[in-house]
Coordinates of N, CA, C and O in Angstrom, one line a residue:
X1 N -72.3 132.8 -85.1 CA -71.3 133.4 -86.1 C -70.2 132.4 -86.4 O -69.6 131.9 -85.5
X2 N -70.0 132.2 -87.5 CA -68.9 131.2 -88.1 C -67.3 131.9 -87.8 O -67.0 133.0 -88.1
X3 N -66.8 131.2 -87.4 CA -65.3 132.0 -87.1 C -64.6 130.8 -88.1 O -64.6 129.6 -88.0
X4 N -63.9 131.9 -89.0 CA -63.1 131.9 -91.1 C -61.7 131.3 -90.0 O -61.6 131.3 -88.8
X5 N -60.7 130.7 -91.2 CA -59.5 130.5 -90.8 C -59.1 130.7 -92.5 O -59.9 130.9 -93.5
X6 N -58.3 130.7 -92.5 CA -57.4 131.9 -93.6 C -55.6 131.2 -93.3 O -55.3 131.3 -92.1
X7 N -54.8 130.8 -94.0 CA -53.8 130.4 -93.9 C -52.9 130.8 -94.5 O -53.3 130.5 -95.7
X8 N -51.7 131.5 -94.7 CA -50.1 131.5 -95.1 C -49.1 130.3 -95.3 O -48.4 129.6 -94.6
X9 N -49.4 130.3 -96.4 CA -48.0 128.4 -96.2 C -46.9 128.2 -97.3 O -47.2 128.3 -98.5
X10 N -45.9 127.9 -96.9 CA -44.8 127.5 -97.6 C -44.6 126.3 -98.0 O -44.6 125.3 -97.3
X11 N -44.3 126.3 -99.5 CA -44.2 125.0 -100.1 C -42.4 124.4 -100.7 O -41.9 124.8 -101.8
X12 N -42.0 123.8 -100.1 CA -41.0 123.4 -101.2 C -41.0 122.1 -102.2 O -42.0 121.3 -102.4
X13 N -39.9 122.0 -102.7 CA -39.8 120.8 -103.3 C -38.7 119.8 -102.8 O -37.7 120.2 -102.1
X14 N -38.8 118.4 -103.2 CA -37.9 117.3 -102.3 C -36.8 118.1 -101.8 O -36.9 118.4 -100.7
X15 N -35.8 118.5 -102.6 CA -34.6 118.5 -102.0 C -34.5 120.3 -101.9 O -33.5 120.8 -102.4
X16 N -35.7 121.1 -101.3 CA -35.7 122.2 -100.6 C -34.9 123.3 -100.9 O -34.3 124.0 -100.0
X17 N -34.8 123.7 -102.6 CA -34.2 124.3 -103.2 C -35.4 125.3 -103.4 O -34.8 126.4 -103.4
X18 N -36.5 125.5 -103.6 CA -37.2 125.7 -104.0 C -38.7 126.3 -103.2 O -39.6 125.5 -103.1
X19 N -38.9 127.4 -102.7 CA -39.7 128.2 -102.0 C -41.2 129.0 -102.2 O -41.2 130.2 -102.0
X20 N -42.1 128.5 -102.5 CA -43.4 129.2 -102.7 C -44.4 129.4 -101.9 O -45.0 128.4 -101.5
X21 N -44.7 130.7 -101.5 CA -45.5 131.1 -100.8 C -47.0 131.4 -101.2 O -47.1 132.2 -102.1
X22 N -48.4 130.8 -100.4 CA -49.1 131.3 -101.0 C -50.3 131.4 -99.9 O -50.0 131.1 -98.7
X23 N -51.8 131.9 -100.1 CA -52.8 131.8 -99.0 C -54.1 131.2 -99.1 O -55.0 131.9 -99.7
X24 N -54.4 130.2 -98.5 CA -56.0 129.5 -98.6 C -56.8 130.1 -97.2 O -56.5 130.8 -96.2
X25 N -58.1 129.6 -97.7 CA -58.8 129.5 -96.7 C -59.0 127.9 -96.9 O -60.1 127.6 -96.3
X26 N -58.7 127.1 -97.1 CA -58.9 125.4 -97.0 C -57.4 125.2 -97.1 O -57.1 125.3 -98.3
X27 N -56.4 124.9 -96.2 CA -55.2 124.8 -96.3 C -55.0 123.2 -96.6 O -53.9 122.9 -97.0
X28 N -56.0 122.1 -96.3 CA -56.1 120.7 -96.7 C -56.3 120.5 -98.1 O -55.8 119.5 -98.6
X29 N -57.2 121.4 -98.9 CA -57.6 121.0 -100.1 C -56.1 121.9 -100.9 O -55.3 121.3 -101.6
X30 N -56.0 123.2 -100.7 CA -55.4 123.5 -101.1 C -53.8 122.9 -102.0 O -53.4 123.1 -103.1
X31 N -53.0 121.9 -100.3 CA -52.0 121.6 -100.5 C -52.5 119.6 -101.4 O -51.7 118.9 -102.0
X32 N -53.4 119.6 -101.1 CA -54.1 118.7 -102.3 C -53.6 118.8 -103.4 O -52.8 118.1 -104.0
X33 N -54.3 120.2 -103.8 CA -54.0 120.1 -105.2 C -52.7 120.4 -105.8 O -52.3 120.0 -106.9
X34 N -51.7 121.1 -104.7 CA -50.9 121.2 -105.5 C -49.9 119.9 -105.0 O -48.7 119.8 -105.4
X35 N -50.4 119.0 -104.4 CA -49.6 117.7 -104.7 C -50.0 116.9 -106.2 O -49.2 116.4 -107.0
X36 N -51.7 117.1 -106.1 CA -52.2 116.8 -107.8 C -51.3 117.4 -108.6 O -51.1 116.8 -109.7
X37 N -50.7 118.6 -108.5 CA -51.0 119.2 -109.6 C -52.0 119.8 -110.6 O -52.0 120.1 -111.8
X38 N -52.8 119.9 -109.6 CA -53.9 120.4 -110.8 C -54.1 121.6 -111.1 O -55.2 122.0 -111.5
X39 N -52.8 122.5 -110.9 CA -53.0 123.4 -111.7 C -51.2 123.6 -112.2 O -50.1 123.2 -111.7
X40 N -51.5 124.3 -113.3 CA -50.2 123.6 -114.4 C -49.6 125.1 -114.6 O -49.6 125.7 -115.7
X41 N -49.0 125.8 -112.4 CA -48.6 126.9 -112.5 C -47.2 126.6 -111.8 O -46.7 125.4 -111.9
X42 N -46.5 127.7 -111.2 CA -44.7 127.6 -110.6 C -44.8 126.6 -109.5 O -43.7 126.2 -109.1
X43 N -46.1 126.1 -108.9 CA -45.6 125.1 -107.8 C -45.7 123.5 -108.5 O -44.9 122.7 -108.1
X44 N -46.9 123.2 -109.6 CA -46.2 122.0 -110.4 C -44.8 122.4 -111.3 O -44.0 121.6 -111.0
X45 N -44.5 122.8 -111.7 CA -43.5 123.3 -112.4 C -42.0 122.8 -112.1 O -41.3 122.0 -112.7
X46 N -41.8 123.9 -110.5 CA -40.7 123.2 -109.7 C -40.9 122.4 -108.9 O -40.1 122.3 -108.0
X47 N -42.3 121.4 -109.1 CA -42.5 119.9 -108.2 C -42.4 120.3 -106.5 O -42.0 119.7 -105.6
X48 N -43.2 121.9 -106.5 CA -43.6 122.2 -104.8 C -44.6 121.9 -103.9 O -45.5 122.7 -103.4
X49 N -44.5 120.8 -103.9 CA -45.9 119.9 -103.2 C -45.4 119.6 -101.7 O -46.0 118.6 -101.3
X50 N -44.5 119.9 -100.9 CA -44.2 119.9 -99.2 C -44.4 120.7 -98.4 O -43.4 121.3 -98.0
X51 N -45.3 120.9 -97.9 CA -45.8 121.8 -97.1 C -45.0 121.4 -95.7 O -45.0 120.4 -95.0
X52 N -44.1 122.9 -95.6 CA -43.0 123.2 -94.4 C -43.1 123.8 -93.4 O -42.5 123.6 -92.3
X53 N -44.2 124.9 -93.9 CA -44.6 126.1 -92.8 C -46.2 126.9 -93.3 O -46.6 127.3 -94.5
X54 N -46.9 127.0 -91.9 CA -47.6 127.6 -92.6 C -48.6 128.0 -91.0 O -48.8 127.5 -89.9
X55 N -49.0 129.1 -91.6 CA -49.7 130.4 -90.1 C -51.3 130.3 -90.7 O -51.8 130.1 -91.8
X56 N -51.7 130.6 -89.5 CA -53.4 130.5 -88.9 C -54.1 132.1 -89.2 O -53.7 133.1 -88.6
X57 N -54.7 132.1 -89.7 CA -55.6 134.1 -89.2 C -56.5 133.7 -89.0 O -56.7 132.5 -88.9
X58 N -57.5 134.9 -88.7 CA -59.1 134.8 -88.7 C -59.8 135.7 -89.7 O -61.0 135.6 -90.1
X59 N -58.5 136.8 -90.1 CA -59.1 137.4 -91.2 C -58.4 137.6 -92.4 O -57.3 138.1 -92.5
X60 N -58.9 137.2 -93.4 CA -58.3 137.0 -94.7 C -57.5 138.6 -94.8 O -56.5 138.7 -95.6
X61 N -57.9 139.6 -94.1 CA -56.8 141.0 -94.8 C -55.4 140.8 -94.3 O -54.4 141.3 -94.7
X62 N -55.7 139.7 -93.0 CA -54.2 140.2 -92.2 C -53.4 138.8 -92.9 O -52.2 138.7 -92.8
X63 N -54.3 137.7 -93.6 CA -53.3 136.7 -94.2 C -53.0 137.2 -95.1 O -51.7 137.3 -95.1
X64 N -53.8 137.7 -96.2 CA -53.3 138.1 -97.4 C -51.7 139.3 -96.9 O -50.6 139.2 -97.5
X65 N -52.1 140.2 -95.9 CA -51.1 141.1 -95.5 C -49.8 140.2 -95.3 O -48.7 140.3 -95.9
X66 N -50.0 139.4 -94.1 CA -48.7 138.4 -94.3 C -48.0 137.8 -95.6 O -46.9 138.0 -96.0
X67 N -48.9 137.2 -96.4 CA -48.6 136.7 -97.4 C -47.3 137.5 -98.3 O -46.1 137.1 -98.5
X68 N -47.9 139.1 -98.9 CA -47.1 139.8 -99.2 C -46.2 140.0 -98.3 O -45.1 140.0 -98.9
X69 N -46.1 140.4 -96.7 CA -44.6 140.1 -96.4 C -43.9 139.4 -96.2 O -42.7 139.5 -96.0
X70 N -44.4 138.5 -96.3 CA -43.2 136.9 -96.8 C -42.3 136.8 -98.2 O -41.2 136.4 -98.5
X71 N -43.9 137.3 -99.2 CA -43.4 137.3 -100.3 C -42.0 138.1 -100.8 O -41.0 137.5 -101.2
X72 N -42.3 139.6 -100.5 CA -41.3 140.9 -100.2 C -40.0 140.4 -99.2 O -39.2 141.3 -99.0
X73 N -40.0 139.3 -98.6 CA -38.9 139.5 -97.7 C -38.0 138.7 -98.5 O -38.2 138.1 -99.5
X74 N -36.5 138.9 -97.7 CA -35.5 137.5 -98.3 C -35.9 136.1 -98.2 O -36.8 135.7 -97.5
X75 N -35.2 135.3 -99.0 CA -35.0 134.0 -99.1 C -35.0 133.5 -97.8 O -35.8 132.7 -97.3
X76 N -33.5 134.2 -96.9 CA -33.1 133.9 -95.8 C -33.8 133.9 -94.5 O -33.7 133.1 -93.6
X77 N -34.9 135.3 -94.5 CA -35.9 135.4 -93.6 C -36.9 134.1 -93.7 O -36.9 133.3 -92.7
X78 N -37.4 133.9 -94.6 CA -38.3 132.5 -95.0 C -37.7 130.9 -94.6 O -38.5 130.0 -94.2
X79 N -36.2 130.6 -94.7 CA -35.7 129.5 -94.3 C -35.7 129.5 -92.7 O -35.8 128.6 -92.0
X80 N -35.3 131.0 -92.5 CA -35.3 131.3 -90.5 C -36.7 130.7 -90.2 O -36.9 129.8 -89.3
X81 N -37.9 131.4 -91.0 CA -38.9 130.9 -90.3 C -39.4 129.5 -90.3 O -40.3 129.1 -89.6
X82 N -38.8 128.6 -91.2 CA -39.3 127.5 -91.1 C -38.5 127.0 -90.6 O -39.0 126.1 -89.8
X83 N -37.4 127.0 -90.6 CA -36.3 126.2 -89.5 C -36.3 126.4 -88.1 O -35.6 125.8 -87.3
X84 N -37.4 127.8 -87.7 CA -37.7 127.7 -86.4 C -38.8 126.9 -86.0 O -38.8 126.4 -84.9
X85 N -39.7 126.8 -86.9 CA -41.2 125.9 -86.5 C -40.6 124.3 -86.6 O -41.0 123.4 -85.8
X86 N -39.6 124.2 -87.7 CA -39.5 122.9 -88.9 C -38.5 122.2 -89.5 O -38.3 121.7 -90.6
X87 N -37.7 122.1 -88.1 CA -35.8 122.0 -88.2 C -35.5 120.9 -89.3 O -34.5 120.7 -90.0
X88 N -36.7 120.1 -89.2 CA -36.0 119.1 -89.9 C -36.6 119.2 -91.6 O -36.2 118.3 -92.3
X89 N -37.5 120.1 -92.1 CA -38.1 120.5 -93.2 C -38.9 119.3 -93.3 O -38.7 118.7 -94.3
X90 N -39.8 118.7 -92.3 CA -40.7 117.9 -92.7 C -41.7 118.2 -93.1 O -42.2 119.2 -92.6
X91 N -42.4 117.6 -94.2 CA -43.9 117.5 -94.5 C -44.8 117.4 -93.4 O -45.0 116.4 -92.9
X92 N -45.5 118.9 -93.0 CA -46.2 119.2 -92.4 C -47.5 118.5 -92.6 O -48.3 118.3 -91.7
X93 N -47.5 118.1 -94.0 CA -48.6 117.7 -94.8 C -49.2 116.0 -94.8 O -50.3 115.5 -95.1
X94 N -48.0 115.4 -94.2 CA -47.5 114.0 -94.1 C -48.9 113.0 -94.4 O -49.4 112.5 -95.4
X95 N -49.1 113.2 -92.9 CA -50.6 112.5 -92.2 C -51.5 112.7 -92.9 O -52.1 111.6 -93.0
X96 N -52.2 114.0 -93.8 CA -53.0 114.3 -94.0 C -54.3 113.9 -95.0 O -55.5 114.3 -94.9
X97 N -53.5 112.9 -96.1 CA -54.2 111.9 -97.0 C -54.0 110.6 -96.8 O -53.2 110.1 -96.1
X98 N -54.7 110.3 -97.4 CA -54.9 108.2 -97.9 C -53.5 108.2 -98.3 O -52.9 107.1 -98.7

């Protein structure tokens, strides 16, 4: 049996003004594209290609469920949680490409 991984992750932009939440099941290709840009929505827009934070599931109901309470919560809830994983708002994403 294949055991799924399903992800929650936060994206900002350089200077961390800027917060979007969203959910893959390929969290590598995912944050790919939106370094590409290849899609011409709110995270090319406000240049949100830094991946800061971002959670593990096994089942897509309970990511998607997170997802909306991240979405639904404050600003300030969202900066708590990444400044607990990610004090220094590093690109989680760094290593990850050529």
């Amino acid at each position: 049996m294949k055991v799924h991984q399903y992800f929650v992750y936060i994206l900002t932009n350089k200077a961390n003004t800027v917060l979007y939440v969203g959910v893959s099941s390929d969290l590598h290709n995912r944050i790919l594209e939106h370094k590409k840009k290849i899609y011409k929505g709110y995270t090319a827009k406000y240049a949100c290609d830094k991946l800061v934070y971002f959670e593990q599931f096994q089942w897509i109901d309970d990511a998607i469920a997170r997802e909306k309470q991240l979405k639904a919560g404050s600003r300030q809830k969202k900066i708590d949680l990444i400044v607990a994983a990610n004090p220094s708002w590093g690109d989680l994403s760094v290593d990850w490409y050529d």
